[in-house]
Every structure is written in structure tokens, then in C-alpha cells.
Amino acid sequence: MLLDDPSAEFHDFFERHYAELGRLSSLLTGEADAADDLAADALVALWQRWDRLREAEHPLAYARGVVANLARERIRSATRERRRVALFWSRGAQPAPGPDVAAVVDVRAALDRLPFRKRACVVLRHAFDLSEKDTARALGISVGTVKSQTAKGLAELERVLGVQAARDMATERGSR
């Protein structure tokens, strides 16, 4: 293939970034099974626009944004489905059991509790070691929003996990 062949360029992009995009979708959705599907869907969307994206300054940031949007939609869809099922099967108000604090020791479970934007900022900043600017670009938000959402997300993780566990998570930047 020629060096400037769009198919070859996309194939190279795919090979370099598919695993990372899968890991990002897994961390954002909390569903390891859906990770490959979301990464593949994002890459299909990129391929459809590759003629424009290949000239872009940051195609990976765009890809991360596509994954984040697909993950957000998957979460919203699952939430709507759970509400429909709960409404259909509910037989009146039943008290919900309180949270099992002892079971909330896993960072993954704590991340799942964060609202999407906070989770996305924490994951991109600390699990993927992106700068605030790159995180803002990937999510389509301002750097200031990244700073505040990351700080608030880490504060919530500290409340759930305890101060030391949250600090350990923040210092393990990109070690996975």
C-alpha cells in the first residue's frame, strides 16, 4: 500500500488505538463485555469520516470523544430500560435496602457511582494520564470544567473509598 493511502493510515490508527479505546469504554460504562463493541462502533464512525479526520490535528481526541458519547448513550439507554422494567414489575413501594458500605471497596464500583462527566474526567486524567487540555478536547468541555469535575470526582471517591485508597488511585496514573 502507498504511504498516503487512507486505508493504510486508518489501519495504522486502528492498530495503535483500538485497545486503548476499548479500555476507555470499559472504564466509562463499567461493562467489560461492551468495551469491544463500543470501541468498534467508534472506529466505524471514524472510518466514515476518515477523509476529513486524517487531516485533523487530534484524531485520537476525536475518537475518545466518540467513545465517551457512545458510552454516555449506552448508560442512558440502560437506565431507561431498567426504569421501564422496574415500572412494569413494581407491585407498590418496597423499601430499598441501604448501601452495603463494606462492599464498596473496589475502585470500579466507586467509579460506577460517579456521574458520567466526573467519571470521564477522572478516568481520562488518571487512568489514561491525559492532560487537562487533552481531556477537555476529548469530552468537548472547557479546561476549567475538567479541573472542577476531576476535583469533585476525586472528592466523591475519597468519601466512598476512604482518603488513602482514592489517593492511591490518583497516584497510579496510567500504571494499568
mmCIF file with all atom_site columns, C-alpha atoms in Angstrom:
data_model
loop_
_atom_site.group_PDB
_atom_site.id
_atom_site.type_symbol
_atom_site.label_atom_id
_atom_site.label_alt_id
_atom_site.label_comp_id
_atom_site.label_asym_id
_atom_site.label_entity_id
_atom_site.label_seq_id
_atom_site.pdbx_PDB_ins_code
_atom_site.Cartn_x
_atom_site.Cartn_y
_atom_site.Cartn_z
_atom_site.occupancy
_atom_site.B_iso_or_equiv
_atom_site.pdbx_formal_charge
_atom_site.auth_seq_id
_atom_site.auth_comp_id
_atom_site.auth_asym_id
_atom_site.auth_atom_id
_atom_site.pdbx_PDB_model_num
ATOM 1   C CA . MET A 1 1   ? 0.000   0.000  0.000  1.00 0.00 ? 1   MET A CA 1
ATOM 2   C CA . LEU A 1 2   ? 1.087   3.561  -0.583 1.00 0.00 ? 2   LEU A CA 1
ATOM 3   C CA . LEU A 1 3   ? 2.230   5.590  2.399  1.00 0.00 ? 3   LEU A CA 1
ATOM 4   C CA . ASP A 1 4   ? -0.514  8.181  1.925  1.00 0.00 ? 4   ASP A CA 1
ATOM 5   C CA . ASP A 1 5   ? -3.228  5.595  1.338  1.00 0.00 ? 5   ASP A CA 1
ATOM 6   C CA . PRO A 1 6   ? -6.216  6.468  3.607  1.00 0.00 ? 6   PRO A CA 1
ATOM 7   C CA . SER A 1 7   ? -6.946  2.793  4.243  1.00 0.00 ? 7   SER A CA 1
ATOM 8   C CA . ALA A 1 8   ? -3.399  2.152  5.400  1.00 0.00 ? 8   ALA A CA 1
ATOM 9   C CA . GLU A 1 9   ? -3.471  5.243  7.603  1.00 0.00 ? 9   GLU A CA 1
ATOM 10  C CA . PHE A 1 10  ? -6.735  4.179  9.183  1.00 0.00 ? 10  PHE A CA 1
ATOM 11  C CA . HIS A 1 11  ? -5.456  0.627  9.662  1.00 0.00 ? 11  HIS A CA 1
ATOM 12  C CA . ASP A 1 12  ? -2.414  2.034  11.475 1.00 0.00 ? 12  ASP A CA 1
ATOM 13  C CA . PHE A 1 13  ? -4.656  4.268  13.623 1.00 0.00 ? 13  PHE A CA 1
ATOM 14  C CA . PHE A 1 14  ? -6.868  1.276  14.416 1.00 0.00 ? 14  PHE A CA 1
ATOM 15  C CA . GLU A 1 15  ? -3.907  -0.923 15.409 1.00 0.00 ? 15  GLU A CA 1
ATOM 16  C CA . ARG A 1 16  ? -2.414  1.757  17.661 1.00 0.00 ? 16  ARG A CA 1
ATOM 17  C CA . HIS A 1 17  ? -5.576  2.868  19.445 1.00 0.00 ? 17  HIS A CA 1
ATOM 18  C CA . TYR A 1 18  ? -8.210  0.104  19.441 1.00 0.00 ? 18  TYR A CA 1
ATOM 19  C CA . ALA A 1 19  ? -7.145  -1.427 22.782 1.00 0.00 ? 19  ALA A CA 1
ATOM 20  C CA . GLU A 1 20  ? -6.992  1.984  24.463 1.00 0.00 ? 20  GLU A CA 1
ATOM 21  C CA . LEU A 1 21  ? -10.443 2.936  23.190 1.00 0.00 ? 21  LEU A CA 1
ATOM 22  C CA . GLY A 1 22  ? -11.796 -0.401 24.422 1.00 0.00 ? 22  GLY A CA 1
ATOM 23  C CA . ARG A 1 23  ? -10.300 0.155  27.852 1.00 0.00 ? 23  ARG A CA 1
ATOM 24  C CA . LEU A 1 24  ? -11.737 3.677  27.943 1.00 0.00 ? 24  LEU A CA 1
ATOM 25  C CA . SER A 1 25  ? -15.234 2.419  27.094 1.00 0.00 ? 25  SER A CA 1
ATOM 26  C CA . SER A 1 26  ? -14.934 -0.321 29.704 1.00 0.00 ? 26  SER A CA 1
ATOM 27  C CA . LEU A 1 27  ? -13.983 2.155  32.416 1.00 0.00 ? 27  LEU A CA 1
ATOM 28  C CA . LEU A 1 28  ? -16.687 4.626  31.419 1.00 0.00 ? 28  LEU A CA 1
ATOM 29  C CA . THR A 1 29  ? -19.544 2.122  31.203 1.00 0.00 ? 29  THR A CA 1
ATOM 30  C CA . GLY A 1 30  ? -18.441 -0.393 33.815 1.00 0.00 ? 30  GLY A CA 1
ATOM 31  C CA . GLU A 1 31  ? -19.216 -3.125 31.284 1.00 0.00 ? 31  GLU A CA 1
ATOM 32  C CA . ALA A 1 32  ? -16.211 -5.114 30.125 1.00 0.00 ? 32  ALA A CA 1
ATOM 33  C CA . ASP A 1 33  ? -18.422 -7.021 27.682 1.00 0.00 ? 33  ASP A CA 1
ATOM 34  C CA . ALA A 1 34  ? -19.468 -3.820 25.921 1.00 0.00 ? 34  ALA A CA 1
ATOM 35  C CA . ALA A 1 35  ? -15.951 -2.414 25.624 1.00 0.00 ? 35  ALA A CA 1
ATOM 36  C CA . ASP A 1 36  ? -15.082 -4.025 22.300 1.00 0.00 ? 36  ASP A CA 1
ATOM 37  C CA . ASP A 1 37  ? -18.465 -3.178 20.808 1.00 0.00 ? 37  ASP A CA 1
ATOM 38  C CA . LEU A 1 38  ? -18.234 0.498  21.750 1.00 0.00 ? 38  LEU A CA 1
ATOM 39  C CA . ALA A 1 39  ? -14.636 0.766  20.551 1.00 0.00 ? 39  ALA A CA 1
ATOM 40  C CA . ALA A 1 40  ? -15.591 -0.893 17.268 1.00 0.00 ? 40  ALA A CA 1
ATOM 41  C CA . ASP A 1 41  ? -18.628 1.379  16.852 1.00 0.00 ? 41  ASP A CA 1
ATOM 42  C CA . ALA A 1 42  ? -16.429 4.420  17.480 1.00 0.00 ? 42  ALA A CA 1
ATOM 43  C CA . LEU A 1 43  ? -13.884 3.266  14.929 1.00 0.00 ? 43  LEU A CA 1
ATOM 44  C CA . VAL A 1 44  ? -16.624 2.629  12.351 1.00 0.00 ? 44  VAL A CA 1
ATOM 45  C CA . ALA A 1 45  ? -17.790 6.205  12.896 1.00 0.00 ? 45  ALA A CA 1
ATOM 46  C CA . LEU A 1 46  ? -14.221 7.425  12.475 1.00 0.00 ? 46  LEU A CA 1
ATOM 47  C CA . TRP A 1 47  ? -13.734 5.399  9.305  1.00 0.00 ? 47  TRP A CA 1
ATOM 48  C CA . GLN A 1 48  ? -16.840 7.006  7.818  1.00 0.00 ? 48  GLN A CA 1
ATOM 49  C CA . ARG A 1 49  ? -15.277 10.436 8.394  1.00 0.00 ? 49  ARG A CA 1
ATOM 50  C CA . TRP A 1 50  ? -11.642 9.433  7.904  1.00 0.00 ? 50  TRP A CA 1
ATOM 51  C CA . ASP A 1 51  ? -11.198 11.585 4.798  1.00 0.00 ? 51  ASP A CA 1
ATOM 52  C CA . ARG A 1 52  ? -11.708 14.672 6.998  1.00 0.00 ? 52  ARG A CA 1
ATOM 53  C CA . LEU A 1 53  ? -10.253 13.301 10.244 1.00 0.00 ? 53  LEU A CA 1
ATOM 54  C CA . ARG A 1 54  ? -6.955  12.148 8.784  1.00 0.00 ? 54  ARG A CA 1
ATOM 55  C CA . GLU A 1 55  ? -6.068  15.797 8.259  1.00 0.00 ? 55  GLU A CA 1
ATOM 56  C CA . ALA A 1 56  ? -7.241  16.829 11.727 1.00 0.00 ? 56  ALA A CA 1
ATOM 57  C CA . GLU A 1 57  ? -4.776  17.909 14.364 1.00 0.00 ? 57  GLU A CA 1
ATOM 58  C CA . HIS A 1 58  ? -6.023  15.444 17.028 1.00 0.00 ? 58  HIS A CA 1
ATOM 59  C CA . PRO A 1 59  ? -7.920  12.461 15.591 1.00 0.00 ? 59  PRO A CA 1
ATOM 60  C CA . LEU A 1 60  ? -7.349  10.449 18.800 1.00 0.00 ? 60  LEU A CA 1
ATOM 61  C CA . ALA A 1 61  ? -9.054  13.156 20.854 1.00 0.00 ? 61  ALA A CA 1
ATOM 62  C CA . TYR A 1 62  ? -11.983 12.967 18.468 1.00 0.00 ? 62  TYR A CA 1
ATOM 63  C CA . ALA A 1 63  ? -12.020 9.168  18.832 1.00 0.00 ? 63  ALA A CA 1
ATOM 64  C CA . ARG A 1 64  ? -12.051 9.453  22.626 1.00 0.00 ? 64  ARG A CA 1
ATOM 65  C CA . GLY A 1 65  ? -14.942 11.891 22.370 1.00 0.00 ? 65  GLY A CA 1
ATOM 66  C CA . VAL A 1 66  ? -16.870 9.461  20.174 1.00 0.00 ? 66  VAL A CA 1
ATOM 67  C CA . VAL A 1 67  ? -16.277 6.671  22.709 1.00 0.00 ? 67  VAL A CA 1
ATOM 68  C CA . ALA A 1 68  ? -17.387 8.947  25.554 1.00 0.00 ? 68  ALA A CA 1
ATOM 69  C CA . ASN A 1 69  ? -20.567 9.890  23.685 1.00 0.00 ? 69  ASN A CA 1
ATOM 70  C CA . LEU A 1 70  ? -21.343 6.256  22.835 1.00 0.00 ? 70  LEU A CA 1
ATOM 71  C CA . ALA A 1 71  ? -20.712 5.244  26.461 1.00 0.00 ? 71  ALA A CA 1
ATOM 72  C CA . ARG A 1 72  ? -22.981 8.031  27.714 1.00 0.00 ? 72  ARG A CA 1
ATOM 73  C CA . GLU A 1 73  ? -25.746 6.911  25.356 1.00 0.00 ? 73  GLU A CA 1
ATOM 74  C CA . ARG A 1 74  ? -25.316 3.267  26.411 1.00 0.00 ? 74  ARG A CA 1
ATOM 75  C CA . ILE A 1 75  ? -25.613 4.246  30.083 1.00 0.00 ? 75  ILE A CA 1
ATOM 76  C CA . ARG A 1 76  ? -28.690 6.381  29.401 1.00 0.00 ? 76  ARG A CA 1
ATOM 77  C CA . SER A 1 77  ? -30.293 3.612  27.393 1.00 0.00 ? 77  SER A CA 1
ATOM 78  C CA . ALA A 1 78  ? -29.621 1.022  30.096 1.00 0.00 ? 78  ALA A CA 1
ATOM 79  C CA . THR A 1 79  ? -31.022 3.374  32.740 1.00 0.00 ? 79  THR A CA 1
ATOM 80  C CA . ARG A 1 80  ? -34.198 3.932  30.732 1.00 0.00 ? 80  ARG A CA 1
ATOM 81  C CA . GLU A 1 81  ? -34.590 0.182  30.228 1.00 0.00 ? 81  GLU A CA 1
ATOM 82  C CA . ARG A 1 82  ? -34.138 -0.525 33.948 1.00 0.00 ? 82  ARG A CA 1
ATOM 83  C CA . ARG A 1 83  ? -36.764 2.100  34.763 1.00 0.00 ? 83  ARG A CA 1
ATOM 84  C CA . ARG A 1 84  ? -39.215 0.566  32.296 1.00 0.00 ? 84  ARG A CA 1
ATOM 85  C CA . VAL A 1 85  ? -38.649 -2.905 33.719 1.00 0.00 ? 85  VAL A CA 1
ATOM 86  C CA . ALA A 1 86  ? -38.930 -1.655 37.298 1.00 0.00 ? 86  ALA A CA 1
ATOM 87  C CA . LEU A 1 87  ? -42.123 0.214  36.490 1.00 0.00 ? 87  LEU A CA 1
ATOM 88  C CA . PHE A 1 88  ? -43.590 -2.823 34.777 1.00 0.00 ? 88  PHE A CA 1
ATOM 89  C CA . TRP A 1 89  ? -42.743 -5.237 37.589 1.00 0.00 ? 89  TRP A CA 1
ATOM 90  C CA . SER A 1 90  ? -43.255 -2.971 40.594 1.00 0.00 ? 90  SER A CA 1
ATOM 91  C CA . ARG A 1 91  ? -46.004 -4.053 42.970 1.00 0.00 ? 91  ARG A CA 1
ATOM 92  C CA . GLY A 1 92  ? -46.074 -0.974 45.083 1.00 0.00 ? 92  GLY A CA 1
ATOM 93  C CA . ALA A 1 93  ? -43.464 0.850  47.028 1.00 0.00 ? 93  ALA A CA 1
ATOM 94  C CA . GLN A 1 94  ? -40.941 -1.505 48.541 1.00 0.00 ? 94  GLN A CA 1
ATOM 95  C CA . PRO A 1 95  ? -38.201 -0.119 50.717 1.00 0.00 ? 95  PRO A CA 1
ATOM 96  C CA . ALA A 1 96  ? -34.811 -0.339 49.094 1.00 0.00 ? 96  ALA A CA 1
ATOM 97  C CA . PRO A 1 97  ? -32.052 -1.750 51.246 1.00 0.00 ? 97  PRO A CA 1
ATOM 98  C CA . GLY A 1 98  ? -29.309 0.658  52.236 1.00 0.00 ? 98  GLY A CA 1
ATOM 99  C CA . PRO A 1 99  ? -25.925 0.505  50.578 1.00 0.00 ? 99  PRO A CA 1
ATOM 100 C CA . ASP A 1 100 ? -23.567 -2.170 51.785 1.00 0.00 ? 100 ASP A CA 1
ATOM 101 C CA . VAL A 1 101 ? -20.660 0.049  52.810 1.00 0.00 ? 101 VAL A CA 1
ATOM 102 C CA . ALA A 1 102 ? -18.371 -2.931 53.368 1.00 0.00 ? 102 ALA A CA 1
ATOM 103 C CA . ALA A 1 103 ? -18.833 -3.977 49.728 1.00 0.00 ? 103 ALA A CA 1
ATOM 104 C CA . VAL A 1 104 ? -17.758 -0.579 48.394 1.00 0.00 ? 104 VAL A CA 1
ATOM 105 C CA . VAL A 1 105 ? -14.011 -1.218 48.434 1.00 0.00 ? 105 VAL A CA 1
ATOM 106 C CA . ASP A 1 106 ? -13.468 -1.696 44.761 1.00 0.00 ? 106 ASP A CA 1
ATOM 107 C CA . VAL A 1 107 ? -12.410 1.339  42.771 1.00 0.00 ? 107 VAL A CA 1
ATOM 108 C CA . ARG A 1 108 ? -14.535 0.124  39.888 1.00 0.00 ? 108 ARG A CA 1
ATOM 109 C CA . ALA A 1 109 ? -17.682 0.136  41.998 1.00 0.00 ? 109 ALA A CA 1
ATOM 110 C CA . ALA A 1 110 ? -16.824 3.609  43.253 1.00 0.00 ? 110 ALA A CA 1
ATOM 111 C CA . LEU A 1 111 ? -16.283 4.870  39.692 1.00 0.00 ? 111 LEU A CA 1
ATOM 112 C CA . ASP A 1 112 ? -19.659 3.465  38.674 1.00 0.00 ? 112 ASP A CA 1
ATOM 113 C CA . ARG A 1 113 ? -21.259 5.674  41.319 1.00 0.00 ? 113 ARG A CA 1
ATOM 114 C CA . LEU A 1 114 ? -19.877 8.882  39.856 1.00 0.00 ? 114 LEU A CA 1
ATOM 115 C CA . PRO A 1 115 ? -21.974 10.888 37.412 1.00 0.00 ? 115 PRO A CA 1
ATOM 116 C CA . PHE A 1 116 ? -20.775 10.378 33.867 1.00 0.00 ? 116 PHE A CA 1
ATOM 117 C CA . ARG A 1 117 ? -18.867 13.641 33.378 1.00 0.00 ? 117 ARG A CA 1
ATOM 118 C CA . LYS A 1 118 ? -16.994 13.312 36.670 1.00 0.00 ? 118 LYS A CA 1
ATOM 119 C CA . ARG A 1 119 ? -16.208 9.674  35.908 1.00 0.00 ? 119 ARG A CA 1
ATOM 120 C CA . ALA A 1 120 ? -14.994 10.540 32.415 1.00 0.00 ? 120 ALA A CA 1
ATOM 121 C CA . CYS A 1 121 ? -12.741 13.324 33.723 1.00 0.00 ? 121 CYS A CA 1
ATOM 122 C CA . VAL A 1 122 ? -11.251 11.155 36.482 1.00 0.00 ? 122 VAL A CA 1
ATOM 123 C CA . VAL A 1 123 ? -10.716 8.197  34.135 1.00 0.00 ? 123 VAL A CA 1
ATOM 124 C CA . LEU A 1 124 ? -9.140  10.229 31.334 1.00 0.00 ? 124 LEU A CA 1
ATOM 125 C CA . ARG A 1 125 ? -6.947  12.258 33.707 1.00 0.00 ? 125 ARG A CA 1
ATOM 126 C CA . HIS A 1 126 ? -5.800  9.449  35.988 1.00 0.00 ? 126 HIS A CA 1
ATOM 127 C CA . ALA A 1 127 ? -6.268  6.103  34.257 1.00 0.00 ? 127 ALA A CA 1
ATOM 128 C CA . PHE A 1 128 ? -5.177  7.403  30.843 1.00 0.00 ? 128 PHE A CA 1
ATOM 129 C CA . ASP A 1 129 ? -2.837  10.119 32.156 1.00 0.00 ? 129 ASP A CA 1
ATOM 130 C CA . LEU A 1 130 ? -4.208  12.750 29.778 1.00 0.00 ? 130 LEU A CA 1
ATOM 131 C CA . SER A 1 131 ? -3.538  16.404 30.353 1.00 0.00 ? 131 SER A CA 1
ATOM 132 C CA . GLU A 1 132 ? -6.402  18.682 31.301 1.00 0.00 ? 132 GLU A CA 1
ATOM 133 C CA . LYS A 1 133 ? -6.298  20.131 27.778 1.00 0.00 ? 133 LYS A CA 1
ATOM 134 C CA . ASP A 1 134 ? -6.474  16.705 26.101 1.00 0.00 ? 134 ASP A CA 1
ATOM 135 C CA . THR A 1 135 ? -9.282  15.627 28.434 1.00 0.00 ? 135 THR A CA 1
ATOM 136 C CA . ALA A 1 136 ? -11.216 18.800 27.629 1.00 0.00 ? 136 ALA A CA 1
ATOM 137 C CA . ARG A 1 137 ? -10.708 18.205 23.917 1.00 0.00 ? 137 ARG A CA 1
ATOM 138 C CA . ALA A 1 138 ? -11.863 14.580 24.149 1.00 0.00 ? 138 ALA A CA 1
ATOM 139 C CA . LEU A 1 139 ? -15.027 15.446 26.072 1.00 0.00 ? 139 LEU A CA 1
ATOM 140 C CA . GLY A 1 140 ? -15.794 18.710 24.297 1.00 0.00 ? 140 GLY A CA 1
ATOM 141 C CA . ILE A 1 141 ? -15.727 20.767 27.506 1.00 0.00 ? 141 ILE A CA 1
ATOM 142 C CA . SER A 1 142 ? -13.544 23.557 28.879 1.00 0.00 ? 142 SER A CA 1
ATOM 143 C CA . VAL A 1 143 ? -10.307 23.016 30.783 1.00 0.00 ? 143 VAL A CA 1
ATOM 144 C CA . GLY A 1 144 ? -11.911 24.684 33.805 1.00 0.00 ? 144 GLY A CA 1
ATOM 145 C CA . THR A 1 145 ? -14.743 22.161 33.711 1.00 0.00 ? 145 THR A CA 1
ATOM 146 C CA . VAL A 1 146 ? -12.208 19.338 33.550 1.00 0.00 ? 146 VAL A CA 1
ATOM 147 C CA . LYS A 1 147 ? -10.435 20.740 36.611 1.00 0.00 ? 147 LYS A CA 1
ATOM 148 C CA . SER A 1 148 ? -13.609 21.136 38.665 1.00 0.00 ? 148 SER A CA 1
ATOM 149 C CA . GLN A 1 149 ? -15.182 17.822 37.612 1.00 0.00 ? 149 GLN A CA 1
ATOM 150 C CA . THR A 1 150 ? -11.937 15.936 38.311 1.00 0.00 ? 150 THR A CA 1
ATOM 151 C CA . ALA A 1 151 ? -11.589 17.533 41.744 1.00 0.00 ? 151 ALA A CA 1
ATOM 152 C CA . LYS A 1 152 ? -15.216 16.835 42.612 1.00 0.00 ? 152 LYS A CA 1
ATOM 153 C CA . GLY A 1 153 ? -14.967 13.272 41.293 1.00 0.00 ? 153 GLY A CA 1
ATOM 154 C CA . LEU A 1 154 ? -11.860 12.569 43.370 1.00 0.00 ? 154 LEU A CA 1
ATOM 155 C CA . ALA A 1 155 ? -13.558 14.064 46.427 1.00 0.00 ? 155 ALA A CA 1
ATOM 156 C CA . GLU A 1 156 ? -16.514 11.722 45.933 1.00 0.00 ? 156 GLU A CA 1
ATOM 157 C CA . LEU A 1 157 ? -14.150 8.773  45.514 1.00 0.00 ? 157 LEU A CA 1
ATOM 158 C CA . GLU A 1 158 ? -12.429 9.773  48.753 1.00 0.00 ? 158 GLU A CA 1
ATOM 159 C CA . ARG A 1 159 ? -15.779 9.738  50.528 1.00 0.00 ? 159 ARG A CA 1
ATOM 160 C CA . VAL A 1 160 ? -16.658 6.293  49.152 1.00 0.00 ? 160 VAL A CA 1
ATOM 161 C CA . LEU A 1 161 ? -13.274 4.606  49.240 1.00 0.00 ? 161 LEU A CA 1
ATOM 162 C CA . GLY A 1 162 ? -11.561 6.461  52.013 1.00 0.00 ? 162 GLY A CA 1
ATOM 163 C CA . VAL A 1 163 ? -8.879  9.065  51.627 1.00 0.00 ? 163 VAL A CA 1
ATOM 164 C CA . GLN A 1 164 ? -5.912  6.700  51.236 1.00 0.00 ? 164 GLN A CA 1
ATOM 165 C CA . ALA A 1 165 ? -7.492  4.453  48.595 1.00 0.00 ? 165 ALA A CA 1
ATOM 166 C CA . ALA A 1 166 ? -8.533  7.443  46.477 1.00 0.00 ? 166 ALA A CA 1
ATOM 167 C CA . ARG A 1 167 ? -5.034  8.936  46.710 1.00 0.00 ? 167 ARG A CA 1
ATOM 168 C CA . ASP A 1 168 ? -3.526  5.592  45.736 1.00 0.00 ? 168 ASP A CA 1
ATOM 169 C CA . MET A 1 169 ? -5.781  5.503  42.676 1.00 0.00 ? 169 MET A CA 1
ATOM 170 C CA . ALA A 1 170 ? -4.794  9.040  41.695 1.00 0.00 ? 170 ALA A CA 1
ATOM 171 C CA . THR A 1 171 ? -1.072  8.295  42.037 1.00 0.00 ? 171 THR A CA 1
ATOM 172 C CA . GLU A 1 172 ? -1.236  5.100  39.964 1.00 0.00 ? 172 GLU A CA 1
ATOM 173 C CA . ARG A 1 173 ? -1.724  7.226  36.822 1.00 0.00 ? 173 ARG A CA 1
ATOM 174 C CA . GLY A 1 174 ? -1.631  5.050  33.792 1.00 0.00 ? 174 GLY A CA 1
ATOM 175 C CA . SER A 1 175 ? 0.006   2.084  35.536 1.00 0.00 ? 175 SER A CA 1
ATOM 176 C CA . ARG A 1 176 ? -2.574  -0.347 34.163 1.00 0.00 ? 176 ARG A CA 1
#
